[in-house]
GROMACS .gro file of C-alpha atoms in nm:
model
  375
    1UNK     CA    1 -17.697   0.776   7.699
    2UNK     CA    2 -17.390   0.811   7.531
    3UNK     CA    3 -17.250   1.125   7.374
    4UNK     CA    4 -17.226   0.968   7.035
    5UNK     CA    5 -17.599   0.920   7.064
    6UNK     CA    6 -17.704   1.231   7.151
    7UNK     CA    7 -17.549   1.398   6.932
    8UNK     CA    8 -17.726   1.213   6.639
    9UNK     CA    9 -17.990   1.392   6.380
   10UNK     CA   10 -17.907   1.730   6.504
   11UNK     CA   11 -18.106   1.945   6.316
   12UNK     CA   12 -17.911   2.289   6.129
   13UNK     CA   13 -17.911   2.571   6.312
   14UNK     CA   14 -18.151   2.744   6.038
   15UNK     CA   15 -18.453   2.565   6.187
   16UNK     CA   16 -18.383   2.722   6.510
   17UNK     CA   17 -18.327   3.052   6.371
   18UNK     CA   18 -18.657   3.036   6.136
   19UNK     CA   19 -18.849   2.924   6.438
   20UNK     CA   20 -18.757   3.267   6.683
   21UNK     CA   21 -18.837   3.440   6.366
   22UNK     CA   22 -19.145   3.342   6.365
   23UNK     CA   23 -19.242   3.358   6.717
   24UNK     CA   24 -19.166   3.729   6.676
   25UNK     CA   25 -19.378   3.759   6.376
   26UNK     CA   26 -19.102   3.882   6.154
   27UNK     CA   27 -19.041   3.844   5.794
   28UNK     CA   28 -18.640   3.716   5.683
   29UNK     CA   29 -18.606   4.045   5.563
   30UNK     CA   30 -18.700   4.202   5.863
   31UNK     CA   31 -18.421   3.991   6.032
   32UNK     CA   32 -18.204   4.092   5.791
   33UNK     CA   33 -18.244   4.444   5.813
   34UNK     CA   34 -18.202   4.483   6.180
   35UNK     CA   35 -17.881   4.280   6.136
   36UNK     CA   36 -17.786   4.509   5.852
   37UNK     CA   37 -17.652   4.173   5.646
   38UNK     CA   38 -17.848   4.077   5.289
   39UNK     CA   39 -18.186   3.894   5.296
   40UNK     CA   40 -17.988   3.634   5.127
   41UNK     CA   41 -17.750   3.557   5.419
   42UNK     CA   42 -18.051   3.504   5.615
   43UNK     CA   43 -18.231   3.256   5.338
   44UNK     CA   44 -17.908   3.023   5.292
   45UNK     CA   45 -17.879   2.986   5.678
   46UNK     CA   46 -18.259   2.893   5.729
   47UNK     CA   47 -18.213   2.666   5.443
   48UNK     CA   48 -17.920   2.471   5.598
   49UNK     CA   49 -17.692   2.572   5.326
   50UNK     CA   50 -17.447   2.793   5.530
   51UNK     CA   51 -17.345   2.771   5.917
   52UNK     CA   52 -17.410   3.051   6.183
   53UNK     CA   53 -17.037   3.220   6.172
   54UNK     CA   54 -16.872   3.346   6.549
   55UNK     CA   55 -16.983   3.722   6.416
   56UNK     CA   56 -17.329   3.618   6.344
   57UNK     CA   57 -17.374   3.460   6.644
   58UNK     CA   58 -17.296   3.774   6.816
   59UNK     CA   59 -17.534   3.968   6.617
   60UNK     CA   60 -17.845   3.696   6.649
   61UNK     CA   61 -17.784   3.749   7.000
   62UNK     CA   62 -17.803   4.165   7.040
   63UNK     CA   63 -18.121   4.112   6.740
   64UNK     CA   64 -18.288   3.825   6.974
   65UNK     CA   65 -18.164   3.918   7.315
   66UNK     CA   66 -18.012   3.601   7.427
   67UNK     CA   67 -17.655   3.536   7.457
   68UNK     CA   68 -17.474   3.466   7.138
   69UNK     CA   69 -17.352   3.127   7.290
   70UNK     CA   70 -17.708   2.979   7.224
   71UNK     CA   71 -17.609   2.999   6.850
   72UNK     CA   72 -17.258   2.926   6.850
   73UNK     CA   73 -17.316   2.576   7.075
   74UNK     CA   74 -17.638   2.527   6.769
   75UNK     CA   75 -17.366   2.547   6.487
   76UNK     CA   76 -17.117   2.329   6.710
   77UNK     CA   77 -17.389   2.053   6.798
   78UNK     CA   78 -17.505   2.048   6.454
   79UNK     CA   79 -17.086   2.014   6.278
   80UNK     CA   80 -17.040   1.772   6.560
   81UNK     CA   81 -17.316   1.542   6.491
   82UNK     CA   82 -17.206   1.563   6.116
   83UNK     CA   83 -16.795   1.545   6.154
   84UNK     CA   84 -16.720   1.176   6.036
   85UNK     CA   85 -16.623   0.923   6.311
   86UNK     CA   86 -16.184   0.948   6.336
   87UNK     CA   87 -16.014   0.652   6.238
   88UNK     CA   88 -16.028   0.349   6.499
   89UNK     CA   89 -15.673   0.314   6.503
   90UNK     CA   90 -15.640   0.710   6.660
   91UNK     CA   91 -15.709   0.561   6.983
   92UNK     CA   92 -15.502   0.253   6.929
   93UNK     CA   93 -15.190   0.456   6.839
   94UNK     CA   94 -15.255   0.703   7.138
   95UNK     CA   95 -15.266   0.421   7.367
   96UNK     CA   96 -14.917   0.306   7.211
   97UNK     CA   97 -14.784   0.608   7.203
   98UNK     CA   98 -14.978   0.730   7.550
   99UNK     CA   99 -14.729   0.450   7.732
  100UNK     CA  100 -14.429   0.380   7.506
  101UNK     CA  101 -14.182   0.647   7.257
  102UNK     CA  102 -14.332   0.420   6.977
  103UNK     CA  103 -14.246   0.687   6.729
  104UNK     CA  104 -13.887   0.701   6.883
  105UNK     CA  105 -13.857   0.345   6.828
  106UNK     CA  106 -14.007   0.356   6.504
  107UNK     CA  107 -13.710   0.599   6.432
  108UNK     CA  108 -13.417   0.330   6.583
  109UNK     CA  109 -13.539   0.064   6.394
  110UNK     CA  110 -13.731  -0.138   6.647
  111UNK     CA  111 -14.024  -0.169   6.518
  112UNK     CA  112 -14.174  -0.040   6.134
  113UNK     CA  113 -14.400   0.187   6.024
  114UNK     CA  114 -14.704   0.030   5.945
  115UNK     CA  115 -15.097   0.034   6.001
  116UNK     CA  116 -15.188   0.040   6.378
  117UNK     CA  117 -15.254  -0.322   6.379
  118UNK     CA  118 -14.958  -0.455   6.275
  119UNK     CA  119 -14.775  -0.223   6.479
  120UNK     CA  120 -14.981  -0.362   6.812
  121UNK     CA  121 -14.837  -0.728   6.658
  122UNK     CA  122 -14.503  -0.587   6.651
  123UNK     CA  123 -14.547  -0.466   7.027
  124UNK     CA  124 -14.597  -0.811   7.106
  125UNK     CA  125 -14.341  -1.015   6.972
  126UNK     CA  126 -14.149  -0.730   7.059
  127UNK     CA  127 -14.198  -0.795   7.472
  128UNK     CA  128 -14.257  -1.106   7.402
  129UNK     CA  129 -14.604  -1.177   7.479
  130UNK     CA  130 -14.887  -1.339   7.339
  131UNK     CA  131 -15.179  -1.036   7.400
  132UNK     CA  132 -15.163  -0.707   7.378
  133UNK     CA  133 -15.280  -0.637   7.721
  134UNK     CA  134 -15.017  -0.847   7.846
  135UNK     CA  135 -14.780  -0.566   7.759
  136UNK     CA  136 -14.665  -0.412   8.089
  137UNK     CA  137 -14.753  -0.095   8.116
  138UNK     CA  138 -14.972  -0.039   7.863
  139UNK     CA  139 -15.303  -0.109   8.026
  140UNK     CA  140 -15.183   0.096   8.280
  141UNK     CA  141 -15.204  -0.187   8.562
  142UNK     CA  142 -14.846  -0.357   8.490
  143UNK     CA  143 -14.876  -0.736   8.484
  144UNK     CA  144 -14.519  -0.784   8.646
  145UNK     CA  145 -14.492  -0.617   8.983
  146UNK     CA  146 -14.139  -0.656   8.915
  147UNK     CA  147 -14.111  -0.381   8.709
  148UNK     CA  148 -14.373  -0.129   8.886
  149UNK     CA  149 -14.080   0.106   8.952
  150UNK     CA  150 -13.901   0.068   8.582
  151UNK     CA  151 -14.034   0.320   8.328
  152UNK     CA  152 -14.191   0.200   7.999
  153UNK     CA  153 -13.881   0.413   7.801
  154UNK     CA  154 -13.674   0.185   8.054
  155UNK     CA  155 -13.863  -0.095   7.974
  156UNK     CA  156 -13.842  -0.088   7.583
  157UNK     CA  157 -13.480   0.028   7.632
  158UNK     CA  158 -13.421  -0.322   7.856
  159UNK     CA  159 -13.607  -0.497   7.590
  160UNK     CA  160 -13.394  -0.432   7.301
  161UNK     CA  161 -13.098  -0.510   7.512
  162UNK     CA  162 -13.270  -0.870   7.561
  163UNK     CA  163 -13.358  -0.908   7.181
  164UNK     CA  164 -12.990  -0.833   7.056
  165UNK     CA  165 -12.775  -1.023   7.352
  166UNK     CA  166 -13.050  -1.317   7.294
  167UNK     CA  167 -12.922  -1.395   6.943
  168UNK     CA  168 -12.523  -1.382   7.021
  169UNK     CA  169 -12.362  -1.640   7.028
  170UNK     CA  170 -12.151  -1.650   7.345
  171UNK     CA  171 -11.903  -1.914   7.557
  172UNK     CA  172 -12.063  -2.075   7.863
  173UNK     CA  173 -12.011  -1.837   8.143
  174UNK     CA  174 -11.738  -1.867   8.368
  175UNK     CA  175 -11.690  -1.729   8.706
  176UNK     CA  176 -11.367  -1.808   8.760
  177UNK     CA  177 -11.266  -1.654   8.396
  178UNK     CA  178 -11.494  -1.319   8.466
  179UNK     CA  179 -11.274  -1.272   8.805
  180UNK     CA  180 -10.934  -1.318   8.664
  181UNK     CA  181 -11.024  -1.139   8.360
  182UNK     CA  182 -11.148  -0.832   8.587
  183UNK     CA  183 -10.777  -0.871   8.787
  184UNK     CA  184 -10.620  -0.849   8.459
  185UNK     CA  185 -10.862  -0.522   8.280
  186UNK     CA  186 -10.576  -0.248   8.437
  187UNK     CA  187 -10.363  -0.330   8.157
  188UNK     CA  188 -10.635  -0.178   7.955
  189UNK     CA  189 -10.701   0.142   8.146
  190UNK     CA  190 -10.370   0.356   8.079
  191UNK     CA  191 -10.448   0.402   7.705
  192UNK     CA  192 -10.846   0.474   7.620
  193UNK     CA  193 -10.779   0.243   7.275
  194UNK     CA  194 -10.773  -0.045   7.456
  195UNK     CA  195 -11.118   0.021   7.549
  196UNK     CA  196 -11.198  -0.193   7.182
  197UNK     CA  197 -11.037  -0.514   7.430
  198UNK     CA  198 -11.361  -0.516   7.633
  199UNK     CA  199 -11.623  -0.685   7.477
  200UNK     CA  200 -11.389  -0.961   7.351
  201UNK     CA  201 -11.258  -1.019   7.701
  202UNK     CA  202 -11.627  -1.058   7.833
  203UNK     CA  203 -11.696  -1.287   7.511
  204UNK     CA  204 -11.443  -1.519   7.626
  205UNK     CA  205 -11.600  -1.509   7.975
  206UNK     CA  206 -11.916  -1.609   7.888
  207UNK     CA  207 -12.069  -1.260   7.938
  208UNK     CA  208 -12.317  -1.097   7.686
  209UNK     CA  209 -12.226  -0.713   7.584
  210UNK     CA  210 -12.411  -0.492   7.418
  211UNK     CA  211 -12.383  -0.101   7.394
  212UNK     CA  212 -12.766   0.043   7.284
  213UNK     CA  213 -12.777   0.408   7.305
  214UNK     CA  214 -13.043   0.561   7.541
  215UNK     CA  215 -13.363   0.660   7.535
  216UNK     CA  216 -13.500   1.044   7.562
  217UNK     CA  217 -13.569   1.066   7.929
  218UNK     CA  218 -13.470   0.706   7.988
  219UNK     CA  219 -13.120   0.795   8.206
  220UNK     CA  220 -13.012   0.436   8.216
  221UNK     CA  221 -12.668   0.378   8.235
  222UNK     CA  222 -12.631   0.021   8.232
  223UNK     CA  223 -12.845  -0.280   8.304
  224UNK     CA  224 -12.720  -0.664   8.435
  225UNK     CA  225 -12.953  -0.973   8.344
  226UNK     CA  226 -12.933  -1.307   8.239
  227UNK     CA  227 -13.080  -1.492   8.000
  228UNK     CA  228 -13.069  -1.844   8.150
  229UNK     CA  229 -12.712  -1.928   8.284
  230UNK     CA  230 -12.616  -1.659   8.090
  231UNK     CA  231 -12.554  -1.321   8.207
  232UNK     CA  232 -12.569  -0.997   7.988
  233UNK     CA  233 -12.450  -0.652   8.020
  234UNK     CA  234 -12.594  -0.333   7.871
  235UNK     CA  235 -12.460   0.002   7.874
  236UNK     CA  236 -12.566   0.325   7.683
  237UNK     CA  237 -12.209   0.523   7.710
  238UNK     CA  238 -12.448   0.799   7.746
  239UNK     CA  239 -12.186   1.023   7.921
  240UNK     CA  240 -11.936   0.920   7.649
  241UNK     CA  241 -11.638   0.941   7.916
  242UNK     CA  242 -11.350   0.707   8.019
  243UNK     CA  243 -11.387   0.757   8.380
  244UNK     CA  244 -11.801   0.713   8.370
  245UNK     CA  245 -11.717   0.417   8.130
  246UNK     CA  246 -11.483   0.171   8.335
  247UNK     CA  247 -11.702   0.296   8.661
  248UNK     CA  248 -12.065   0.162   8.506
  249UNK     CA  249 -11.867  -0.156   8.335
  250UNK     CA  250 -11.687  -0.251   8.670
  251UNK     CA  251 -12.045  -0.185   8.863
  252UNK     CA  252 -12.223  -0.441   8.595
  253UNK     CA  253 -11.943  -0.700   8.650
  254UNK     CA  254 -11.998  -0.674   9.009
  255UNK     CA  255 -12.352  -0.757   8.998
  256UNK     CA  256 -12.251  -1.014   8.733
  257UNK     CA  257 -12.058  -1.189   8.970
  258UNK     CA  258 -12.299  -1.198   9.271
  259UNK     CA  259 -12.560  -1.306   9.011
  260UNK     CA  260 -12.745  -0.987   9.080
  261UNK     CA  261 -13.046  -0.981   8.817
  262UNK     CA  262 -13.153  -1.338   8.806
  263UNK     CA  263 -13.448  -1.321   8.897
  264UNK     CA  264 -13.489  -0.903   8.822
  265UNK     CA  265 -13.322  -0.706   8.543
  266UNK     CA  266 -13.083  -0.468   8.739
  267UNK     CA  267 -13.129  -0.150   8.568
  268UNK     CA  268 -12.890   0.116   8.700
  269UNK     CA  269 -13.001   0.441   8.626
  270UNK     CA  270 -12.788   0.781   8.726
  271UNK     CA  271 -12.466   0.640   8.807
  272UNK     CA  272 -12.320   0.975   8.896
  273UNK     CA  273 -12.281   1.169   9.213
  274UNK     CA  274 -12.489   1.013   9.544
  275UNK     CA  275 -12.592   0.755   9.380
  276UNK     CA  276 -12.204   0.622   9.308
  277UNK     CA  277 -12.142   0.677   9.632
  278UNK     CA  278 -12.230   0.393   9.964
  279UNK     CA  279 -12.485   0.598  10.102
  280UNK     CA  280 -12.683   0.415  10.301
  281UNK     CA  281 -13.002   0.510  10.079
  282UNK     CA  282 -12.856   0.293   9.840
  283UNK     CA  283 -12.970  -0.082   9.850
  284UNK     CA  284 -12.693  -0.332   9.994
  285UNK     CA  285 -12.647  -0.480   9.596
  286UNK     CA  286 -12.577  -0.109   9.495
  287UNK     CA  287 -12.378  -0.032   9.733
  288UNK     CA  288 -12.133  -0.309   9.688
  289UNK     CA  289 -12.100  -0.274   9.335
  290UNK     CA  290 -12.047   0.090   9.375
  291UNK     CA  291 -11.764  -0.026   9.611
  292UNK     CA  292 -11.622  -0.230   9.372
  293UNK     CA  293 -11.626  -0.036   9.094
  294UNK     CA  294 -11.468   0.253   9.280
  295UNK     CA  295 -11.208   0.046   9.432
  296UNK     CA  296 -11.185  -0.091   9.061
  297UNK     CA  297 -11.129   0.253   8.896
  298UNK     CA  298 -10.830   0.293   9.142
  299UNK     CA  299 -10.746   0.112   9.424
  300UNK     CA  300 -10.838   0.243   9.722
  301UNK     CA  301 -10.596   0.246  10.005
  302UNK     CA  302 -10.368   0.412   9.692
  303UNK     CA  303 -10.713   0.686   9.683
  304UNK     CA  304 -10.671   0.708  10.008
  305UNK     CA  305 -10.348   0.765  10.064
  306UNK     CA  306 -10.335   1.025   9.789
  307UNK     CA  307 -10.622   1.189   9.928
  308UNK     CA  308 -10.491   1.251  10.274
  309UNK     CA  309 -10.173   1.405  10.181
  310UNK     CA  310 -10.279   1.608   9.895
  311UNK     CA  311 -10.608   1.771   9.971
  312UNK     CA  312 -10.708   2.031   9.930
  313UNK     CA  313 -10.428   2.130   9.719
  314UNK     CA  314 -10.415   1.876   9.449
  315UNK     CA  315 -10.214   1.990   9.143
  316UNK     CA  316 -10.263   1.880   8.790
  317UNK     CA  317  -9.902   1.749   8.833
  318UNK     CA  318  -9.999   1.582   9.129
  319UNK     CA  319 -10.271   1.386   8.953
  320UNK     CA  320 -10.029   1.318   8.656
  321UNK     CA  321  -9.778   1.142   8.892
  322UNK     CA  322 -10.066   0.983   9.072
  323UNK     CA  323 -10.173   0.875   8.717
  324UNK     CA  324  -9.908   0.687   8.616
  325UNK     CA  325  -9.781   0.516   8.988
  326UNK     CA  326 -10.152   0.355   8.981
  327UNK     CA  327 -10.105   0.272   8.601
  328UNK     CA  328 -10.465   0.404   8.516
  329UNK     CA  329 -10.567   0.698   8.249
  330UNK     CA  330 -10.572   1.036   8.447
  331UNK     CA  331 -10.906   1.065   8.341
  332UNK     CA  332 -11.001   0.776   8.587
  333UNK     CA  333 -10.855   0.930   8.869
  334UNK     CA  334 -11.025   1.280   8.815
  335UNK     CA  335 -11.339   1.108   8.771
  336UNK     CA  336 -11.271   0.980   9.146
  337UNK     CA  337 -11.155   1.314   9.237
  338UNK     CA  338 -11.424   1.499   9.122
  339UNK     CA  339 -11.682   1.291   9.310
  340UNK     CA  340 -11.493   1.285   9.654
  341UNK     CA  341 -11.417   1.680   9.613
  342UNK     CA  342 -11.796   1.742   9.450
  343UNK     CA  343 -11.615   1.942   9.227
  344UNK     CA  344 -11.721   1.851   8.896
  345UNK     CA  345 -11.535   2.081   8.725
  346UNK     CA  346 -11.209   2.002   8.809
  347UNK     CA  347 -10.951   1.907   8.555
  348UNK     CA  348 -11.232   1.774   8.305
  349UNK     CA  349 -10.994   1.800   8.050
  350UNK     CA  350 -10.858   1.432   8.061
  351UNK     CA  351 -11.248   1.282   8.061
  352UNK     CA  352 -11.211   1.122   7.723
  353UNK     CA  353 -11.432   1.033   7.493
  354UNK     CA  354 -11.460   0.655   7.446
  355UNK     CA  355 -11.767   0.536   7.237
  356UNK     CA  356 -11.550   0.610   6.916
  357UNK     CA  357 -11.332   0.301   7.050
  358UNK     CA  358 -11.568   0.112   7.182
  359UNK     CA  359 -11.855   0.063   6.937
  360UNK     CA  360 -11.645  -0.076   6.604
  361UNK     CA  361 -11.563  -0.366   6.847
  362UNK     CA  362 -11.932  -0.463   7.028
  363UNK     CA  363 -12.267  -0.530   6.942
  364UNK     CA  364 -12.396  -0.178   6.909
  365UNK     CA  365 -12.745   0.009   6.859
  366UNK     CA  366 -12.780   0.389   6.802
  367UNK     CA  367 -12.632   0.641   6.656
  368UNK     CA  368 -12.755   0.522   6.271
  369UNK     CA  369 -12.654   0.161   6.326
  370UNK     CA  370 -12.941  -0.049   6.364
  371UNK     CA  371 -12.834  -0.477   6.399
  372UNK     CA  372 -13.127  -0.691   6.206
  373UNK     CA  373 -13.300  -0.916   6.485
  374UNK     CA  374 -13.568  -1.137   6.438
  375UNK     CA  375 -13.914  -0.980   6.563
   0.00000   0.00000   0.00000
């Protein structure tokens, strides 16, 4: 029997009460006096016009000599069995919001405020399926294995990546252009300006770009995919610094270019620290483009030669010099510094900020902009 059911034509806790008065052969005013409370109290409870109050419970049970939850879980029962039934779509939006930061996205734009059915439509076209259930994660047994280790904040995060690079109109891809136009990106790490270069350059390569700020919790960094012959790029600029910048882009490229996520979005989450690094914890795709884009960021046998006659004693002077023999922003080179030396805080000074350059030239959402796509 369900608990709906039994808690059906529960009768007020008066008729209870009237009933031990009687078996006791009292009067309601006799009740009423040993409770010290107005015969009247006692009349507009047995009559089912007023509820059996935490105090009076406590009292019924010294008068009666039974513990004072008996009448407490009588009043409860009974306000149960008469609370209206909650709105249907309660557990529908739980179950949204239970798997998915619907009301985050609600805030970005993604999907609308509405009533809880049109918002499970929305969900749909949103991932791009044709039944609710069908959204991964939601039913809590993922349809797409693929993704069993992707969160759902990662997973609406990815998603929004695909709707906006889906629309843009973009060059064939070219691999031949992507690797001479990766050979020729230096010129654009001295000065952080030329940071606004980027997306055109990848444009013209045939590669999708799009810059979506993060999600709370989500810690994505960057994401490669391809949408047919066509590869795409995401990044979130969440840590808003040259050196983390150029590292994450030169990473995507690299999967880019050994058409890493084709057949799995290659969502890279924590670029920082270890996981930069060639550990061999890392899998053999991560650690080559962490290779790459280290090497990228600056060269390495120049790293290395640097390295070994400078450590441990590396002046800001020194890096300076280093700077400009290696033509890249000294912010580059401390960001490689910092990671071989695990000394994070160690000249942070030239760790620009970038987004400011970036966004007014790329596809962008976050940070109040919001691009119309078609749901």
């Amino acid at each position: 029997m369900s608990i709906a059911s039994c808690l059906t034509d529960v009768p007020h806790p008066g008729e209870f009460l009237k009933e031990e008065i009687e078996a006791r052969g009292w009067l309601q005013r006799d009740l009423a006096y040993i409770l010290g409370v107005p015969e009247q109290a006692i009349t507009m409870i047995i009559a089912g016009k007023r509820g059996i109050s935490p105090e009076m419970a406590k009292a019924l049970g010294d008068a009666f000599d039974v513990s004072a939850d008996y009448f407490a879980n009588l009043q409860q029962s009974y306000e149960m069995s008469n609370a209206r039934a909650p709105d249907p779509g309660v557990a529908r939006r739980a179950a949204l919001q239970g798997s998915y930061p619907v009301r985050e996205m609600i805030k970005r734009g993604w999907l609308e405020d509405t009533d809880v059915g049109m918002l499970e439509a929305q969900m749909m076209r949103f991932f791009k399926v044709n039944r609710l259930q069908d959204v991964p994660h939601l039913a809590h047994a993922a349809k797409k294995a693929d993704y069993s280790e992707t969160t759902p904040t990662q997973f609406a995060w990815l998603y929004r990546v695909k709707q906006l690079c889906s629309e843009m109109v973009c060059e064939s891809y070219s691999e031949n252009k992507l690797r001479s136009a990766i050979s020729n990106m230096s010129r654009l790490m001295v000065d952080p300006e030329e940071i606004r270069e980027v997306p055109r350059v990848l444009a013209e390569c045939g590669v999708r770009f799009a810059v979506v700020e993060t999600l709370p919790k989500a810690n994505i960094d960057g994401v490669c995919f391809w949408l047919g012959d066509s590869p795409v790029v995401g990044m979130t600029t969440r840590h808003d610094r040259i050196d983390n910048f150029w590292f994450v882009l030169r990473h995507e490229l690299e999967h880019v270019l050994n058409q890493d996520g084709k057949n799995d979005p290659q969502i890279d989450v924590d670029l920082e620290g270890d996981n930069a690094g060639d550990g061999a914890d890392l899998s053999s795709e991560e650690r080559a483009a962490n290779i790459a884009a280290a090497s990228f960021c600056v060269p390495n046998d120049d790293m290395e030669s640097f390295y070994i006659r400078k450590y441990p004693f590396i002046s800001e002077k020194d890096v300076l010099g280093f700077s400009r023999r290696v033509q890249r922003h000294p912010g580059i080179v401390v960001g490689q510094l910092q990671r071989r030396m695990k000394r994070y805080d160690y000249l942070t000074k030239y760790k620009v900020k970038i987004r400011h350059y970036l966004t007014p030239s790329s596809l962008v959402d976050g940070w109040g902009q919001c691009p119309p796509v078609s749901l």
